[in-house]
PDB file of C-alpha atoms in Angstrom:
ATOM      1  CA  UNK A   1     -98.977  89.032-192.894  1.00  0.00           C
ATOM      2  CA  UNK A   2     -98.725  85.820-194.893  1.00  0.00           C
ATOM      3  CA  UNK A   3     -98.418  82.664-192.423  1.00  0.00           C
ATOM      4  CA  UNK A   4     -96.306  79.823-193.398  1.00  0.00           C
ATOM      5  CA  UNK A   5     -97.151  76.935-192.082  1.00  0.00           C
ATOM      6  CA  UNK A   6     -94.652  74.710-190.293  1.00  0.00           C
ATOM      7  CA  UNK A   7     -96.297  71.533-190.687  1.00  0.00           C
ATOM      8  CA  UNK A   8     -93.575  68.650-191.302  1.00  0.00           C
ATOM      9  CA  UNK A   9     -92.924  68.274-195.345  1.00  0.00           C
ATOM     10  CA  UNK A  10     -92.769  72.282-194.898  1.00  0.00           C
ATOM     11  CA  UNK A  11     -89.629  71.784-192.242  1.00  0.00           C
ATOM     12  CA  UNK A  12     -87.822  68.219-194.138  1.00  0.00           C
ATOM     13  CA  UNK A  13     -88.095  70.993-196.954  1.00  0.00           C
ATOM     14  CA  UNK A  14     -85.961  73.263-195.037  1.00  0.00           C
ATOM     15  CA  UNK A  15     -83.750  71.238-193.760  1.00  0.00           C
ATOM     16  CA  UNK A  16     -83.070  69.634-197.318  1.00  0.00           C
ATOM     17  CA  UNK A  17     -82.378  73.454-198.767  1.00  0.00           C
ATOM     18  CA  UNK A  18     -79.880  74.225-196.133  1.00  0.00           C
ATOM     19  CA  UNK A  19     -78.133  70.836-196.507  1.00  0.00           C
ATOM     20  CA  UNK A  20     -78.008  71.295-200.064  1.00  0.00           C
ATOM     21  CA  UNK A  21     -76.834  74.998-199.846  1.00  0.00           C
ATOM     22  CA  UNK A  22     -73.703  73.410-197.740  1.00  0.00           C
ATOM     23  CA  UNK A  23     -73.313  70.790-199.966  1.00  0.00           C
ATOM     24  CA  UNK A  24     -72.656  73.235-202.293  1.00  0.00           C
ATOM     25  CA  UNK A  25     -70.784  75.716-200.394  1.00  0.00           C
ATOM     26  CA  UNK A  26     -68.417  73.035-198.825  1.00  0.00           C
ATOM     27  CA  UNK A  27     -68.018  70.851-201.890  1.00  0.00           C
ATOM     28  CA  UNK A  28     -67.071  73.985-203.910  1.00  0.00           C
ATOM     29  CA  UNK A  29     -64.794  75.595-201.261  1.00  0.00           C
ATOM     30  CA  UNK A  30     -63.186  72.153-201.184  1.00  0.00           C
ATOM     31  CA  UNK A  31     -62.081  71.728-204.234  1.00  0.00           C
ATOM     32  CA  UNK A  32     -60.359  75.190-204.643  1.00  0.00           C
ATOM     33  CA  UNK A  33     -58.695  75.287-201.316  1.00  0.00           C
ATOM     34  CA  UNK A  34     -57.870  71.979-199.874  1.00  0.00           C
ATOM     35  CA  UNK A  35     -54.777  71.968-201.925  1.00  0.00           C
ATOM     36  CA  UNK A  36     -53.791  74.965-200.045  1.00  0.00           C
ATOM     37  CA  UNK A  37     -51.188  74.499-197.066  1.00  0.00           C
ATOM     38  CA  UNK A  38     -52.698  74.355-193.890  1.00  0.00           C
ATOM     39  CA  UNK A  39     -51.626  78.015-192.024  1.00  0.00           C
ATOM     40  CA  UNK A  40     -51.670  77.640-188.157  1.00  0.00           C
ATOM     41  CA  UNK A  41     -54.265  74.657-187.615  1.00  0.00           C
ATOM     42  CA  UNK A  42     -50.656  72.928-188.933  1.00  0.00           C
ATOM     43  CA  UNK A  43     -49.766  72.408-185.831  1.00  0.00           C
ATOM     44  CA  UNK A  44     -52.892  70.714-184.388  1.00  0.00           C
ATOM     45  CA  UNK A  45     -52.291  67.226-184.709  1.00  0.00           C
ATOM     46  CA  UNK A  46     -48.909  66.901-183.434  1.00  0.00           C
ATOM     47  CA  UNK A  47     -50.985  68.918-180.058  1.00  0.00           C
ATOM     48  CA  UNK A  48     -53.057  66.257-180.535  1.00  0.00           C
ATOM     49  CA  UNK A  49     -50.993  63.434-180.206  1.00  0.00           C
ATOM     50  CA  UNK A  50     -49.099  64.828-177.155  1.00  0.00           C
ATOM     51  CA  UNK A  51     -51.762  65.684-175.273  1.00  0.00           C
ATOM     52  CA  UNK A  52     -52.939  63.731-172.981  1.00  0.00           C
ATOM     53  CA  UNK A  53     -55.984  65.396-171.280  1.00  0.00           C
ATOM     54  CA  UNK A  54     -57.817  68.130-172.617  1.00  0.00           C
ATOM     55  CA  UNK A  55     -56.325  71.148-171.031  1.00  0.00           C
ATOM     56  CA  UNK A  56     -53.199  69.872-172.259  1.00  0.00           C
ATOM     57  CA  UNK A  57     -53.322  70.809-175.515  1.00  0.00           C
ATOM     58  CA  UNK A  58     -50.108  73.342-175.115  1.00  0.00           C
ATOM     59  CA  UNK A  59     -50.403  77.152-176.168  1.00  0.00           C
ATOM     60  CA  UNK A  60     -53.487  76.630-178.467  1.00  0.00           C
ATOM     61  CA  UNK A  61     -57.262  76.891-177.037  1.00  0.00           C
ATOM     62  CA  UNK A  62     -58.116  73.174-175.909  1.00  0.00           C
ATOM     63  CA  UNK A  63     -61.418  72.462-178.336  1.00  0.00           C
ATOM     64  CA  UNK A  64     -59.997  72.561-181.589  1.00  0.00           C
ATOM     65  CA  UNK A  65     -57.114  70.005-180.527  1.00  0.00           C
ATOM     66  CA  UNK A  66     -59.573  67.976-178.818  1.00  0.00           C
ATOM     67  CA  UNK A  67     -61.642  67.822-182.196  1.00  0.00           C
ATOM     68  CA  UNK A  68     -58.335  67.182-183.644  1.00  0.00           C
ATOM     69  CA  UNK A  69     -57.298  64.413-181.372  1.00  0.00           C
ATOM     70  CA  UNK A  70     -61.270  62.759-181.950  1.00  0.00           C
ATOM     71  CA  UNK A  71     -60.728  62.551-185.698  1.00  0.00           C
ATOM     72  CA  UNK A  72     -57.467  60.956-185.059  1.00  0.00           C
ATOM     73  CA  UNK A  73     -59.013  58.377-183.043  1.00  0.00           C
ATOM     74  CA  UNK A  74     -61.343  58.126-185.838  1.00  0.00           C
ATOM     75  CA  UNK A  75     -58.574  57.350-188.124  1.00  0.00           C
ATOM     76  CA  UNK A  76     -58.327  60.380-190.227  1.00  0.00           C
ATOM     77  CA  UNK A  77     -54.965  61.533-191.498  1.00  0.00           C
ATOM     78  CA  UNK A  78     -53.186  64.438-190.208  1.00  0.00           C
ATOM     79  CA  UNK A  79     -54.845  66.971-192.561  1.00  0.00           C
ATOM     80  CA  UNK A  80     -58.222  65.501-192.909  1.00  0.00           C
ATOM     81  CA  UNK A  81     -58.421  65.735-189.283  1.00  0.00           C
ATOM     82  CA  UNK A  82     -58.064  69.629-189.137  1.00  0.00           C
ATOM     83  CA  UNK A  83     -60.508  70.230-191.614  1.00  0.00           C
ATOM     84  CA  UNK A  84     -63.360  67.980-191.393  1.00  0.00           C
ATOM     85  CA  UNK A  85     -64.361  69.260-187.753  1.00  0.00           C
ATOM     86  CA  UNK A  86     -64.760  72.375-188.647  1.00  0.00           C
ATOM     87  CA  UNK A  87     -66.723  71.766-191.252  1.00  0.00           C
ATOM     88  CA  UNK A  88     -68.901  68.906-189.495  1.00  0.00           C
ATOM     89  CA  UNK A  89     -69.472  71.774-187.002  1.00  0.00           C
ATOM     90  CA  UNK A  90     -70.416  74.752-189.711  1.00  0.00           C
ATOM     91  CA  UNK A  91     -73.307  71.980-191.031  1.00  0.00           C
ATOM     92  CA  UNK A  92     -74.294  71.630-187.830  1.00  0.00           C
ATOM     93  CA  UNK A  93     -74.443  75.166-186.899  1.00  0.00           C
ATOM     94  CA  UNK A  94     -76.084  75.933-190.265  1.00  0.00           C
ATOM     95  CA  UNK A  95     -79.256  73.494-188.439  1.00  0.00           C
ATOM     96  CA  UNK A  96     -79.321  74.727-185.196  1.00  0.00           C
ATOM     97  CA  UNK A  97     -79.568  78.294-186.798  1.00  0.00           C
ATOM     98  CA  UNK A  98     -82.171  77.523-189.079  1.00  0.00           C
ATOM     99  CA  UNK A  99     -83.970  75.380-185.750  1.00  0.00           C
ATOM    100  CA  UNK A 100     -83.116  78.289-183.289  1.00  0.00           C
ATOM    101  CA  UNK A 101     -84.359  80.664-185.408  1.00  0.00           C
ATOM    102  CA  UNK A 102     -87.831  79.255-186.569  1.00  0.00           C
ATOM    103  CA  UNK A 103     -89.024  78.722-183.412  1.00  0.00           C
ATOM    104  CA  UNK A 104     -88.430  81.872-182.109  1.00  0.00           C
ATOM    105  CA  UNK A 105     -89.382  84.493-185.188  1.00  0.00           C
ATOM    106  CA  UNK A 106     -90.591  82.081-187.708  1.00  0.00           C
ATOM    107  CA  UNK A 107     -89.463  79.626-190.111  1.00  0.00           C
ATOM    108  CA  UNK A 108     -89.234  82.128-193.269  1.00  0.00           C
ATOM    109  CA  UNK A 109     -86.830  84.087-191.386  1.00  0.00           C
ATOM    110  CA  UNK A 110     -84.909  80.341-189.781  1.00  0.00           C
ATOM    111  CA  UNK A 111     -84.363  79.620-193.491  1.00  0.00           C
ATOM    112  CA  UNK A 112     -83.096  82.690-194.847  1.00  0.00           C
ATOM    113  CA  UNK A 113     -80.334  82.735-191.829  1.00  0.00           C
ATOM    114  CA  UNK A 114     -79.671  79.485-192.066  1.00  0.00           C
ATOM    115  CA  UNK A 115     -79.387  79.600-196.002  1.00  0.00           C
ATOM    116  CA  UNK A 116     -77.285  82.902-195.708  1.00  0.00           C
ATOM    117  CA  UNK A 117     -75.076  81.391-193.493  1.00  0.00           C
ATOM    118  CA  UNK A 118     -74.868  77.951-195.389  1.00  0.00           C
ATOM    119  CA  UNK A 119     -73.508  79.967-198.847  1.00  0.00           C
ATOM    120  CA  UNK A 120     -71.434  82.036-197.202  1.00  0.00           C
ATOM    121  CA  UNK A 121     -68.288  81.520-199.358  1.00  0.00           C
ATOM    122  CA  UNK A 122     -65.743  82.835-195.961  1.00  0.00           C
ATOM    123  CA  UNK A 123     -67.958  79.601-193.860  1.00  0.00           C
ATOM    124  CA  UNK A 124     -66.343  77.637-196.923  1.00  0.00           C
ATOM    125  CA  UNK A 125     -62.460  78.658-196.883  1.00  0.00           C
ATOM    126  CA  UNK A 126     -62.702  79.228-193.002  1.00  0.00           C
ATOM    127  CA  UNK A 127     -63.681  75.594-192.749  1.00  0.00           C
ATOM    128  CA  UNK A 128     -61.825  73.915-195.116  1.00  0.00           C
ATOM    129  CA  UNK A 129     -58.661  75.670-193.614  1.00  0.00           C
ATOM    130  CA  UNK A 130     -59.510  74.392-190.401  1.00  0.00           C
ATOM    131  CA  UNK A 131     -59.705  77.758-188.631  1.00  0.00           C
ATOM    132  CA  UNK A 132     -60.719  77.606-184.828  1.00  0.00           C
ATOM    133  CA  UNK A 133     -62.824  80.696-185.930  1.00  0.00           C
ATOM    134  CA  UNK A 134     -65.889  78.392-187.060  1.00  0.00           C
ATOM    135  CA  UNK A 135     -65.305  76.245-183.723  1.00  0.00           C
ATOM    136  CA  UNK A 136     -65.677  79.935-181.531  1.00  0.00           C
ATOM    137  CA  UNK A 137     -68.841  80.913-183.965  1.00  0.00           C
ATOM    138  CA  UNK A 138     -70.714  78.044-183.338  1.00  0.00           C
ATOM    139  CA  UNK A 139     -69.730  78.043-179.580  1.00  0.00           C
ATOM    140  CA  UNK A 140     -70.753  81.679-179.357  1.00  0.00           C
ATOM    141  CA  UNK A 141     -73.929  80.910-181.129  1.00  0.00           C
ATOM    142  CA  UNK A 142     -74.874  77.849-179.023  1.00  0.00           C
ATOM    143  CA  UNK A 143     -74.207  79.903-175.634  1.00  0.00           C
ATOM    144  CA  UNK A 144     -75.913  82.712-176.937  1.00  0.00           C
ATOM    145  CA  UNK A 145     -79.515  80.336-177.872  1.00  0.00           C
ATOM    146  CA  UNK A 146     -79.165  78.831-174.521  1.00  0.00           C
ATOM    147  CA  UNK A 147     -78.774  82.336-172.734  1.00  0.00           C
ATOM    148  CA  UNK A 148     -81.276  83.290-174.725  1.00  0.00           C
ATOM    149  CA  UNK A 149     -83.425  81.021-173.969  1.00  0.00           C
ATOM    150  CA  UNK A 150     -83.034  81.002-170.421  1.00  0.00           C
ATOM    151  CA  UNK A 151     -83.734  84.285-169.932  1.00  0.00           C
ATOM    152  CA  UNK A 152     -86.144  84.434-172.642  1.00  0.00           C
ATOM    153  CA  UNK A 153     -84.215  88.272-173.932  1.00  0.00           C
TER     154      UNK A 153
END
């Protein structure tokens, strides 16, 4: 079988294709559906603002109104701070996936998920509606590469 090496231009390569395939993705998906109403991440910023520690974000799960309630401390309007968490966390799931996976089956294979992942067009809407889906996927995905790792499965 046909090694690849993983020598450092190889891997700045990689890392430049995946940022560029979400580039793509999330620039596209941006432009057709950030004019779109918000659905229920609506109601995340006014969580935000009444919460006051971060179990007290009401009836909704506590990490996507903390994110929330960050970007508002950052200064980012109501909307802008439902959707650019999620997709600051699909980019940098996109990475860990292509990291995660390179090291443990090979960097050909770390690439292709990461780039599959990266032009997925449902990462796109997901994110730029500001779905808590892509906050539980990355979650998931972190706790399972630590697991993983642990246990060495």
């Amino acid at each position: 079988m046909y090694e690849v090496t993983s020598g450092r231009p190889v891997r700045l390569f990689c890392f430049a294709a995946v940022l560029l395939a979400l580039i793509y993705n999330l620039s596209l998906s941006w432009a057709l559906y950030s004019k779109n109403p918000l659905g229920d991440p609506a109601g995340y910023p006014s969580l935000a603002r009444t919460s006051r520690y971060f179990y007290d974000s009401g009836v909704r799960e506590p990490v996507p109104v903390f994110l929330v309630k960050a970007s508002q401390f950052l200064g980012l309007s109501d909307d802008l701070s439902v959707r650019v968490p999620t997709t600051a966390l699909a980019c940098l799931q996109a990475l860990i996936l292509l990291l995660f996976l390179a090291e443990r089956i090979g960097l050909v294979y770390g690439l292709a998920g990461a780039l599959i992942l990266a032009l997925n067009p449902f990462l796109g809407f997901y994110c730029v509606q500001g779905s808590n889906n892509v906050t539980v996927g990355f979650f998931l995905m972190c706790f399972y590469f630590f697991l993983e790792r642990e246990k060495n499965l």
